[in-house]
């Protein structure tokens, strides 16, 4: 009887042009000449539609009111759809793309919120975003090679994870995160173990070299880009990465790199290849950022904070710039290589911000650049070696030493001679410079911790002492204060003396 019902339904559809109804359970998958609606846990193949209508395109929907779905569309023949759309919240949309086949979405990726979209398989997922935008709060999990064609938009609340060893790439335009959008490359579990790897490639094709459009753009607040361990993101092999922000102070993007991020810059009219006018940049122990181009504008510019435990390599002719009120945290394993040098111990970090290349009086593309001073905080979470800092006249550099040692090449001041240095949690010889790079201590303020309640005392007798070709900051008064271990010995001796006195008594 069930077979007869299906044959009758099929015959009715072919004769009357109505719905084709595929019944495997109580749920129904609805198919017309222009649309496919998958309901329940059913599976529908592209080849079935092609055989029925001799067409390779139809709008694809999942679920409808009152009938949620966890269904699957199998792309066993190349297929395209105007949209990949859940009808209501709570839908799970599964699309499996077979090897050698393509699945193209030409209007939008996902529609309503509260859904999940899984795109997987060995084929290719093509998102043709011509004059359209995409995404809402629906998480989109990409385990298929994915290409964004033209302008790719991830709208407010979009969550996209690229995994399964697959590639998310873009062509001819840019990938834009439009506020509270989250793009994750690769997957890890709660313990940080790699679940699957992914690859993001933004316009790496030579054919698009001259379009000046090779960007990952973050617009609005709350955007997040995460590159997990063993995964890779390459932005602008020929151009660069640029970040836009709204007028709000918190606009921009949080970036976490535990994998590899490659940034190029050639032939681009924009002057900042790696400009973060937003929130925080965190590079973990396994993280690598390569800014590979020697173009004179391919600098790394940090607006808010940089927390580094990995490797940042910036090509010859370009540098790292920390803006006013920004924070630089250097952890164990930190290796920041600016201007093409081989290691952090030779790198100079610029503490200033301004227009374009941040250097006074240089004309670039008809604009005479200006730089302004930046007051920056540097936090040491481990001993560090660094080539030095370059400051603006009158700037304040605060270094939280945390009783770690910082070996500097020196500190230079641009367009002036005065700067202010604040050293917190100082111990003797925790700051040193090359022997010939000492500076006046008139405007240096150092403090040391007196107990575990974070009480600090200021030091007023700093001086330079030279040992083995290096100059160290030293305080005789601080040297006279016993270290905690010495205090323990002193109190121990007092206690023994008291015991001996009691016995004699």
Coordinates of C-alpha atoms in Angstrom, one line a residue:
X1 CA 0.0 0.0 0.0
X2 CA 2.9 2.4 0.8
X3 CA 4.4 1.8 -2.7
X4 CA 1.1 2.5 -4.3
X5 CA 0.6 5.7 -2.4
X6 CA 4.1 6.9 -3.5
X7 CA 3.4 6.0 -7.2
X8 CA 0.0 7.8 -7.1
X9 CA 1.6 10.9 -5.6
X10 CA 4.3 10.8 -8.2
X11 CA 1.9 10.4 -11.0
X12 CA -0.3 13.2 -9.7
X13 CA 2.7 15.5 -9.6
X14 CA 3.9 14.7 -13.1
X15 CA 0.4 15.2 -14.5
X16 CA -0.8 18.1 -12.5
X17 CA 2.5 19.9 -11.8
X18 CA 1.9 19.8 -8.0
X19 CA 4.2 18.6 -5.2
X20 CA 6.3 15.5 -5.5
X21 CA 6.0 13.8 -2.1
X22 CA 8.8 11.5 -0.9
X23 CA 7.4 9.6 2.1
X24 CA 9.8 7.6 4.3
X25 CA 8.2 8.3 7.6
X26 CA 5.5 10.6 8.9
X27 CA 7.4 13.6 7.6
X28 CA 7.3 14.8 4.0
X29 CA 10.0 16.3 1.7
X30 CA 8.3 18.7 -0.7
X31 CA 9.6 19.2 -4.2
X32 CA 8.4 21.4 -7.0
X33 CA 10.0 22.5 -10.2
X34 CA 11.6 25.5 -8.5
X35 CA 12.1 24.4 -4.9
X36 CA 13.1 21.7 -2.5
X37 CA 11.9 21.6 1.1
X38 CA 13.5 18.9 3.3
X39 CA 11.6 18.0 6.4
X40 CA 12.3 15.8 9.4
X41 CA 15.4 13.6 9.2
X42 CA 14.9 12.9 5.5
X43 CA 17.7 12.8 2.8
X44 CA 17.2 14.1 -0.7
X45 CA 19.7 13.9 -3.6
X46 CA 20.4 16.5 -6.2
X47 CA 20.4 13.7 -8.8
X48 CA 16.8 12.8 -8.0
X49 CA 15.7 16.4 -8.7
X50 CA 17.8 16.6 -11.9
X51 CA 16.2 13.3 -13.1
X52 CA 12.8 14.6 -12.4
X53 CA 12.9 18.1 -13.9
X54 CA 16.2 18.1 -16.0
X55 CA 17.3 21.1 -14.0
X56 CA 20.4 21.7 -11.8
X57 CA 19.0 24.6 -9.8
X58 CA 16.3 25.1 -7.2
X59 CA 15.7 27.0 -4.0
X60 CA 16.6 24.8 -1.0
X61 CA 14.8 25.1 2.3
X62 CA 14.8 23.0 5.5
X63 CA 11.8 22.6 7.8
X64 CA 8.6 24.6 8.2
X65 CA 6.5 25.7 11.0
X66 CA 5.7 22.8 13.3
X67 CA 7.9 20.4 11.4
X68 CA 11.6 20.9 12.5
X69 CA 14.3 19.2 10.5
X70 CA 17.7 17.6 10.8
X71 CA 17.6 16.6 7.1
X72 CA 20.4 16.2 4.5
X73 CA 20.7 17.4 1.0
X74 CA 23.3 15.3 -1.0
X75 CA 25.0 17.0 -3.8
X76 CA 25.9 13.9 -5.9
X77 CA 25.6 16.1 -9.0
X78 CA 26.7 19.7 -9.2
X79 CA 23.9 21.9 -8.1
X80 CA 23.0 25.5 -7.4
X81 CA 20.4 27.2 -5.3
X82 CA 19.2 30.8 -4.9
X83 CA 19.3 30.4 -1.1
X84 CA 20.1 27.9 1.6
X85 CA 17.4 28.7 4.0
X86 CA 15.8 27.4 7.2
X87 CA 12.1 28.1 7.5
X88 CA 12.0 28.6 11.3
X89 CA 14.3 28.6 14.3
X90 CA 15.8 25.3 15.5
X91 CA 16.6 23.8 12.1
X92 CA 19.7 21.8 11.3
X93 CA 20.7 22.0 7.7
X94 CA 23.1 19.3 6.4
X95 CA 24.6 19.5 2.9
X96 CA 27.0 16.8 1.8
X97 CA 29.0 17.6 -1.4
X98 CA 30.5 14.6 -3.1
X99 CA 34.0 14.6 -4.5
X100 CA 34.3 16.5 -7.8
X101 CA 30.9 18.2 -7.4
X102 CA 30.1 21.8 -6.6
X103 CA 27.2 23.3 -4.6
X104 CA 26.6 27.0 -5.4
X105 CA 24.5 29.4 -3.3
X106 CA 23.8 32.7 -5.1
X107 CA 21.7 34.7 -2.8
X108 CA 22.4 34.1 0.9
X109 CA 24.0 31.5 3.0
X110 CA 21.4 31.2 5.8
X111 CA 18.3 33.0 6.8
X112 CA 16.5 32.7 10.1
X113 CA 18.4 32.6 13.4
X114 CA 18.7 29.8 15.9
X115 CA 19.7 27.3 13.3
X116 CA 22.8 25.2 12.4
X117 CA 24.2 24.7 8.9
X118 CA 26.7 21.9 8.2
X119 CA 28.4 22.0 4.9
X120 CA 30.7 19.0 4.4
X121 CA 32.1 16.5 2.0
X122 CA 35.0 16.4 -0.5
X123 CA 33.4 18.7 -3.1
X124 CA 33.4 22.5 -3.3
X125 CA 30.9 24.9 -1.8
X126 CA 30.6 28.2 -3.8
X127 CA 29.0 31.2 -2.3
X128 CA 28.3 33.8 -5.0
X129 CA 27.7 36.9 -3.0
X130 CA 27.1 39.3 -6.0
X131 CA 25.1 42.3 -4.5
X132 CA 24.0 40.2 -1.6
X133 CA 24.8 39.8 2.1
X134 CA 24.7 36.7 4.2
X135 CA 24.3 35.2 7.6
X136 CA 22.5 35.8 10.8
X137 CA 23.0 34.1 14.1
X138 CA 22.9 30.7 12.5
X139 CA 26.2 28.9 13.1
X140 CA 27.7 27.7 9.8
X141 CA 30.1 24.8 9.9
X142 CA 32.2 24.3 6.8
X143 CA 33.8 21.0 6.2
X144 CA 33.9 21.3 2.5
X145 CA 36.2 23.4 0.4
X146 CA 34.4 26.8 0.2
X147 CA 34.8 29.7 -2.2
X148 CA 33.3 33.1 -1.6
X149 CA 32.8 34.8 -4.9
X150 CA 32.6 38.6 -5.1
X151 CA 31.9 40.4 -1.8
X152 CA 31.4 38.0 1.0
X153 CA 29.5 39.3 4.0
X154 CA 29.0 37.8 7.4
X155 CA 26.3 39.8 9.0
X156 CA 25.5 40.5 12.7
X157 CA 25.7 37.4 14.8
X158 CA 27.1 35.1 12.0
X159 CA 29.2 32.2 13.3
X160 CA 31.3 30.4 10.7
X161 CA 33.7 27.5 11.5
X162 CA 36.0 26.1 8.8
X163 CA 37.3 22.7 9.6
X164 CA 37.7 19.2 8.2
X165 CA 41.0 20.1 6.6
X166 CA 39.1 22.2 4.0
X167 CA 39.6 25.7 2.6
X168 CA 37.5 28.8 2.7
X169 CA 38.7 31.1 0.0
X170 CA 37.5 34.3 -1.7
X171 CA 37.7 35.7 -5.1
X172 CA 37.7 39.2 -6.6
X173 CA 36.5 41.2 -3.6
X174 CA 36.8 40.9 0.2
X175 CA 35.5 39.1 3.2
X176 CA 33.6 41.4 5.5
X177 CA 32.6 40.8 9.2
X178 CA 29.7 43.1 9.9
X179 CA 29.5 43.3 13.7
X180 CA 29.3 40.5 16.2
X181 CA 30.4 38.0 13.5
X182 CA 32.6 35.1 14.5
X183 CA 34.9 33.4 12.0
X184 CA 36.8 30.4 13.3
X185 CA 39.5 28.5 11.2
X186 CA 40.0 25.0 12.5
X187 CA 38.4 23.3 15.5
X188 CA 39.8 22.4 18.9
X189 CA 38.2 20.8 21.9
X190 CA 37.9 22.3 25.4
X191 CA 41.4 21.0 26.2
X192 CA 42.9 22.7 23.1
X193 CA 43.4 19.5 21.2
X194 CA 43.0 19.8 17.5
X195 CA 39.7 18.3 16.2
X196 CA 40.1 19.4 12.6
X197 CA 42.1 21.9 10.6
X198 CA 41.0 24.5 8.2
X199 CA 42.4 27.0 5.7
X200 CA 41.2 30.6 5.0
X201 CA 42.5 32.1 1.7
X202 CA 41.4 35.6 0.8
X203 CA 42.1 36.5 -2.8
X204 CA 45.3 34.7 -3.4
X205 CA 44.9 34.5 -7.1
X206 CA 47.3 36.4 -9.3
X207 CA 44.4 37.3 -11.5
X208 CA 43.1 39.7 -8.8
X209 CA 46.4 41.2 -7.9
X210 CA 45.6 44.7 -9.3
X211 CA 42.1 45.0 -7.8
X212 CA 43.3 46.3 -4.4
X213 CA 40.5 44.3 -2.9
X214 CA 42.3 41.6 -0.9
X215 CA 41.0 42.4 2.5
X216 CA 39.5 40.9 5.6
X217 CA 37.4 43.8 6.7
X218 CA 35.9 44.1 10.2
X219 CA 33.1 46.7 10.5
X220 CA 31.1 47.4 13.7
X221 CA 31.6 46.0 17.2
X222 CA 32.2 42.5 18.5
X223 CA 33.8 40.8 15.6
X224 CA 36.0 37.8 16.4
X225 CA 38.5 35.9 14.2
X226 CA 40.1 32.8 15.6
X227 CA 42.8 30.8 13.9
X228 CA 43.3 27.5 15.8
X229 CA 46.4 25.4 16.0
X230 CA 47.6 23.7 12.8
X231 CA 45.2 25.9 10.7
X232 CA 46.1 28.7 8.3
X233 CA 44.7 32.0 7.2
X234 CA 46.2 33.9 4.3
X235 CA 45.0 37.3 3.5
X236 CA 46.2 39.2 0.5
X237 CA 49.3 37.4 -0.7
X238 CA 49.5 40.3 -3.1
X239 CA 47.7 43.0 -1.1
X240 CA 47.2 42.9 2.6
X241 CA 44.7 43.0 5.4
X242 CA 42.8 46.1 6.4
X243 CA 40.4 46.6 9.2
X244 CA 37.6 49.3 9.3
X245 CA 35.8 50.4 12.4
X246 CA 32.9 52.6 13.3
X247 CA 33.0 55.7 15.3
X248 CA 32.6 53.8 18.6
X249 CA 35.7 53.2 20.6
X250 CA 35.2 49.5 20.8
X251 CA 34.7 48.9 17.1
X252 CA 36.8 46.4 15.3
X253 CA 38.0 42.8 15.8
X254 CA 39.4 40.5 18.4
X255 CA 42.0 38.2 16.8
X256 CA 43.4 35.1 18.3
X257 CA 46.2 33.2 16.4
X258 CA 47.2 29.8 17.5
X259 CA 47.9 28.6 14.0
X260 CA 49.5 30.5 11.1
X261 CA 48.4 33.9 9.6
X262 CA 50.1 35.1 6.4
X263 CA 49.6 38.7 5.3
X264 CA 51.0 40.1 2.0
X265 CA 50.6 43.6 0.6
X266 CA 51.9 44.3 -2.9
X267 CA 50.4 46.9 -5.2
X268 CA 47.7 48.1 -2.8
X269 CA 46.7 51.7 -2.4
X270 CA 45.9 51.3 1.3
X271 CA 48.8 52.2 3.5
X272 CA 48.3 49.8 6.4
X273 CA 48.7 46.1 5.7
X274 CA 47.8 44.9 9.2
X275 CA 45.9 47.7 11.0
X276 CA 43.8 46.8 14.0
X277 CA 41.7 49.8 15.0
X278 CA 39.8 47.7 17.5
X279 CA 40.2 45.4 20.4
X280 CA 42.7 42.7 21.1
X281 CA 45.3 40.7 19.2
X282 CA 46.5 37.5 21.0
X283 CA 49.2 35.2 19.6
X284 CA 49.6 31.9 21.4
X285 CA 52.7 29.7 21.8
X286 CA 51.9 27.9 18.5
X287 CA 50.8 31.1 16.8
X288 CA 52.7 32.6 13.8
X289 CA 51.9 35.9 12.0
X290 CA 53.9 36.5 8.8
X291 CA 53.8 40.0 7.2
X292 CA 55.8 39.0 4.1
X293 CA 55.8 42.0 1.8
X294 CA 58.6 44.6 1.7
X295 CA 56.2 47.3 0.5
X296 CA 56.9 50.5 2.4
X297 CA 53.4 50.5 3.9
X298 CA 53.1 46.9 5.2
X299 CA 53.3 47.7 8.9
X300 CA 51.5 46.2 11.9
X301 CA 49.5 48.7 13.8
X302 CA 47.9 47.9 17.2
X303 CA 45.2 50.2 18.5
X304 CA 44.3 48.4 21.7
X305 CA 46.4 45.5 22.8
X306 CA 48.9 42.8 21.7
X307 CA 49.5 39.8 23.8
X308 CA 52.2 37.7 22.4
X309 CA 53.7 34.2 23.2
X310 CA 54.3 33.3 19.6
X311 CA 56.2 34.5 16.5
X312 CA 55.4 37.8 14.6
X313 CA 57.6 38.3 11.6
X314 CA 57.4 41.7 9.8
X315 CA 59.3 42.1 6.5
X316 CA 62.2 44.5 5.8
X317 CA 61.1 48.2 5.8
X318 CA 58.1 47.7 8.1
X319 CA 57.6 47.8 11.8
X320 CA 55.2 47.3 14.7
X321 CA 53.4 50.4 16.0
X322 CA 51.7 50.6 19.4
X323 CA 49.1 53.4 19.6
X324 CA 48.3 55.7 22.5
X325 CA 46.9 53.9 25.6
X326 CA 47.7 50.5 24.1
X327 CA 49.2 47.5 26.0
X328 CA 51.9 45.1 24.8
X329 CA 52.2 41.9 26.8
X330 CA 55.3 39.7 26.2
X331 CA 55.1 36.2 27.4
X332 CA 57.5 33.2 27.5
X333 CA 58.3 32.3 23.9
X334 CA 57.5 35.8 22.5
X335 CA 59.5 36.5 19.3
X336 CA 58.6 39.7 17.6
X337 CA 60.8 40.3 14.5
X338 CA 60.4 43.7 12.9
X339 CA 62.0 45.2 9.8
X340 CA 63.2 41.8 8.6
X341 CA 65.5 41.0 11.6
X342 CA 66.1 37.5 12.7
X343 CA 65.0 37.7 16.3
X344 CA 63.2 39.8 18.9
X345 CA 66.5 40.9 20.5
X346 CA 67.2 43.0 17.4
X347 CA 63.6 44.4 17.0
X348 CA 62.6 48.0 17.6
X349 CA 59.0 48.6 18.5
X350 CA 57.5 52.1 17.8
X351 CA 55.3 53.7 20.4
X352 CA 53.4 56.3 18.3
X353 CA 50.4 56.6 16.1
X354 CA 49.3 58.9 13.4
X355 CA 48.4 58.9 9.7
X356 CA 49.5 56.2 7.3
X357 CA 53.1 55.3 7.9
X358 CA 53.4 57.3 11.1
X359 CA 56.6 59.1 10.3
X360 CA 56.7 62.9 10.3
X361 CA 57.1 64.9 7.1
X362 CA 57.1 61.9 4.6
X363 CA 54.9 62.4 1.6
X364 CA 53.1 59.2 0.5
X365 CA 50.5 59.3 -2.2
X366 CA 50.1 63.0 -1.9
X367 CA 49.7 63.0 1.9
X368 CA 52.3 64.4 4.2
X369 CA 52.2 62.1 7.2
X370 CA 52.3 63.1 10.9
X371 CA 52.9 61.1 14.0
X372 CA 51.8 61.8 17.6
X373 CA 53.1 60.5 20.9
X374 CA 51.7 57.3 22.4
X375 CA 51.7 56.5 26.1
X376 CA 52.1 52.7 26.2
X377 CA 52.2 50.0 28.9
X378 CA 54.4 47.0 28.4
X379 CA 53.8 43.9 30.6
X380 CA 56.5 41.3 31.1
X381 CA 55.3 37.8 32.0
X382 CA 58.8 36.3 31.5
X383 CA 62.4 37.5 30.9
X384 CA 62.7 39.2 27.5
X385 CA 65.3 40.5 25.1
X386 CA 64.3 43.3 22.8
X387 CA 66.2 45.6 20.4
X388 CA 64.5 48.6 21.9
X389 CA 61.7 51.1 21.8
X390 CA 61.3 54.3 19.7
X391 CA 59.2 56.9 21.4
X392 CA 57.9 60.4 20.6
X393 CA 59.1 63.4 22.5
X394 CA 57.2 63.6 25.8
X395 CA 55.8 60.1 25.7
X396 CA 55.4 57.9 28.8
X397 CA 56.5 54.3 28.7
X398 CA 55.3 52.1 31.6
X399 CA 56.9 48.7 32.0
X400 CA 55.4 46.2 34.4
X401 CA 58.5 44.1 35.0
X402 CA 56.8 41.7 37.4
X403 CA 60.4 41.0 38.7
X404 CA 61.4 39.7 35.3
X405 CA 64.4 40.9 33.4
X406 CA 64.2 43.1 30.3
X407 CA 67.4 43.4 28.2
X408 CA 67.0 46.3 25.8
X409 CA 69.3 47.5 23.0
X410 CA 68.2 51.0 24.0
X411 CA 65.4 53.6 24.0
X412 CA 65.4 56.3 21.3
X413 CA 63.3 59.5 21.2
X414 CA 62.2 60.9 17.9
X415 CA 62.0 64.7 17.4
X416 CA 63.1 65.5 20.9
X417 CA 65.0 64.3 24.0
X418 CA 62.4 63.9 26.8
X419 CA 60.5 60.8 27.7
X420 CA 59.1 59.4 30.9
X421 CA 59.8 55.8 32.1
X422 CA 57.8 54.1 34.8
X423 CA 59.1 50.8 36.1
X424 CA 56.8 48.7 38.3
X425 CA 57.8 45.7 40.3
X426 CA 61.4 46.6 39.8
X427 CA 64.3 44.5 41.2
X428 CA 68.0 45.4 40.8
X429 CA 69.4 44.7 37.3
X430 CA 65.9 43.8 36.0
X431 CA 66.4 46.5 33.2
X432 CA 69.5 46.7 31.1
X433 CA 70.6 48.4 27.9
X434 CA 73.6 48.3 25.6
X435 CA 76.6 49.9 27.4
X436 CA 76.5 53.0 25.1
X437 CA 72.7 53.4 25.1
X438 CA 72.2 54.7 28.7
X439 CA 69.8 57.6 29.2
X440 CA 69.2 60.2 31.8
X441 CA 67.4 58.9 34.9
X442 CA 65.9 62.2 35.8
X443 CA 62.5 61.2 34.5
X444 CA 62.6 57.5 35.5
X445 CA 60.3 56.4 38.3
X446 CA 60.8 52.9 39.7
X447 CA 58.9 51.1 42.4
X448 CA 59.2 47.7 44.1
X449 CA 56.7 45.4 45.9
X450 CA 57.0 45.4 49.6
X451 CA 54.7 42.5 50.5
X452 CA 52.1 40.2 49.0
X453 CA 49.3 42.9 49.2
X454 CA 50.8 44.8 46.3
X455 CA 52.1 47.7 48.3
X456 CA 54.9 49.5 46.5
X457 CA 57.7 51.8 47.5
X458 CA 59.5 54.2 45.2
X459 CA 63.2 54.2 44.6
X460 CA 65.1 57.5 44.5
X461 CA 68.7 56.4 44.1
X462 CA 68.7 54.7 40.7
X463 CA 72.1 54.6 38.9
X464 CA 73.7 52.8 36.0
X465 CA 76.3 50.1 36.7
X466 CA 78.3 48.4 33.9
X467 CA 79.0 44.7 33.7
X468 CA 80.2 42.7 30.7
X469 CA 79.4 45.4 28.2
X470 CA 75.9 46.1 29.4
X471 CA 74.5 48.8 31.7
X472 CA 72.1 47.8 34.4
X473 CA 69.7 49.9 36.5
X474 CA 70.7 49.5 40.1
X475 CA 69.6 50.9 43.5
X476 CA 71.9 50.7 46.6
X477 CA 69.0 51.3 48.9
X478 CA 67.0 48.4 47.3
X479 CA 70.1 46.2 47.6
X480 CA 70.1 46.8 51.4
X481 CA 66.6 45.5 51.7
X482 CA 66.7 41.8 52.4
X483 CA 65.0 39.5 49.8
X484 CA 62.1 37.3 51.0
X485 CA 64.5 34.3 51.4
X486 CA 66.8 36.5 53.4
X487 CA 64.0 37.6 55.6
X488 CA 63.1 33.9 56.2
X489 CA 66.7 33.3 57.3
X490 CA 66.7 36.3 59.6
X491 CA 63.4 35.3 61.2
X492 CA 64.6 31.8 61.5
X493 CA 67.8 32.9 63.3
X494 CA 65.7 35.1 65.7
X495 CA 63.5 32.1 66.4
X496 CA 66.4 29.8 67.2
X497 CA 67.9 32.5 69.4
X498 CA 64.6 32.8 71.3
X499 CA 64.5 29.0 71.8
X500 CA 68.0 28.9 73.1
X501 CA 67.3 31.8 75.5
X502 CA 64.2 29.9 76.8
X503 CA 66.2 26.8 77.4
X504 CA 68.9 28.7 79.4
X505 CA 66.2 30.3 81.4

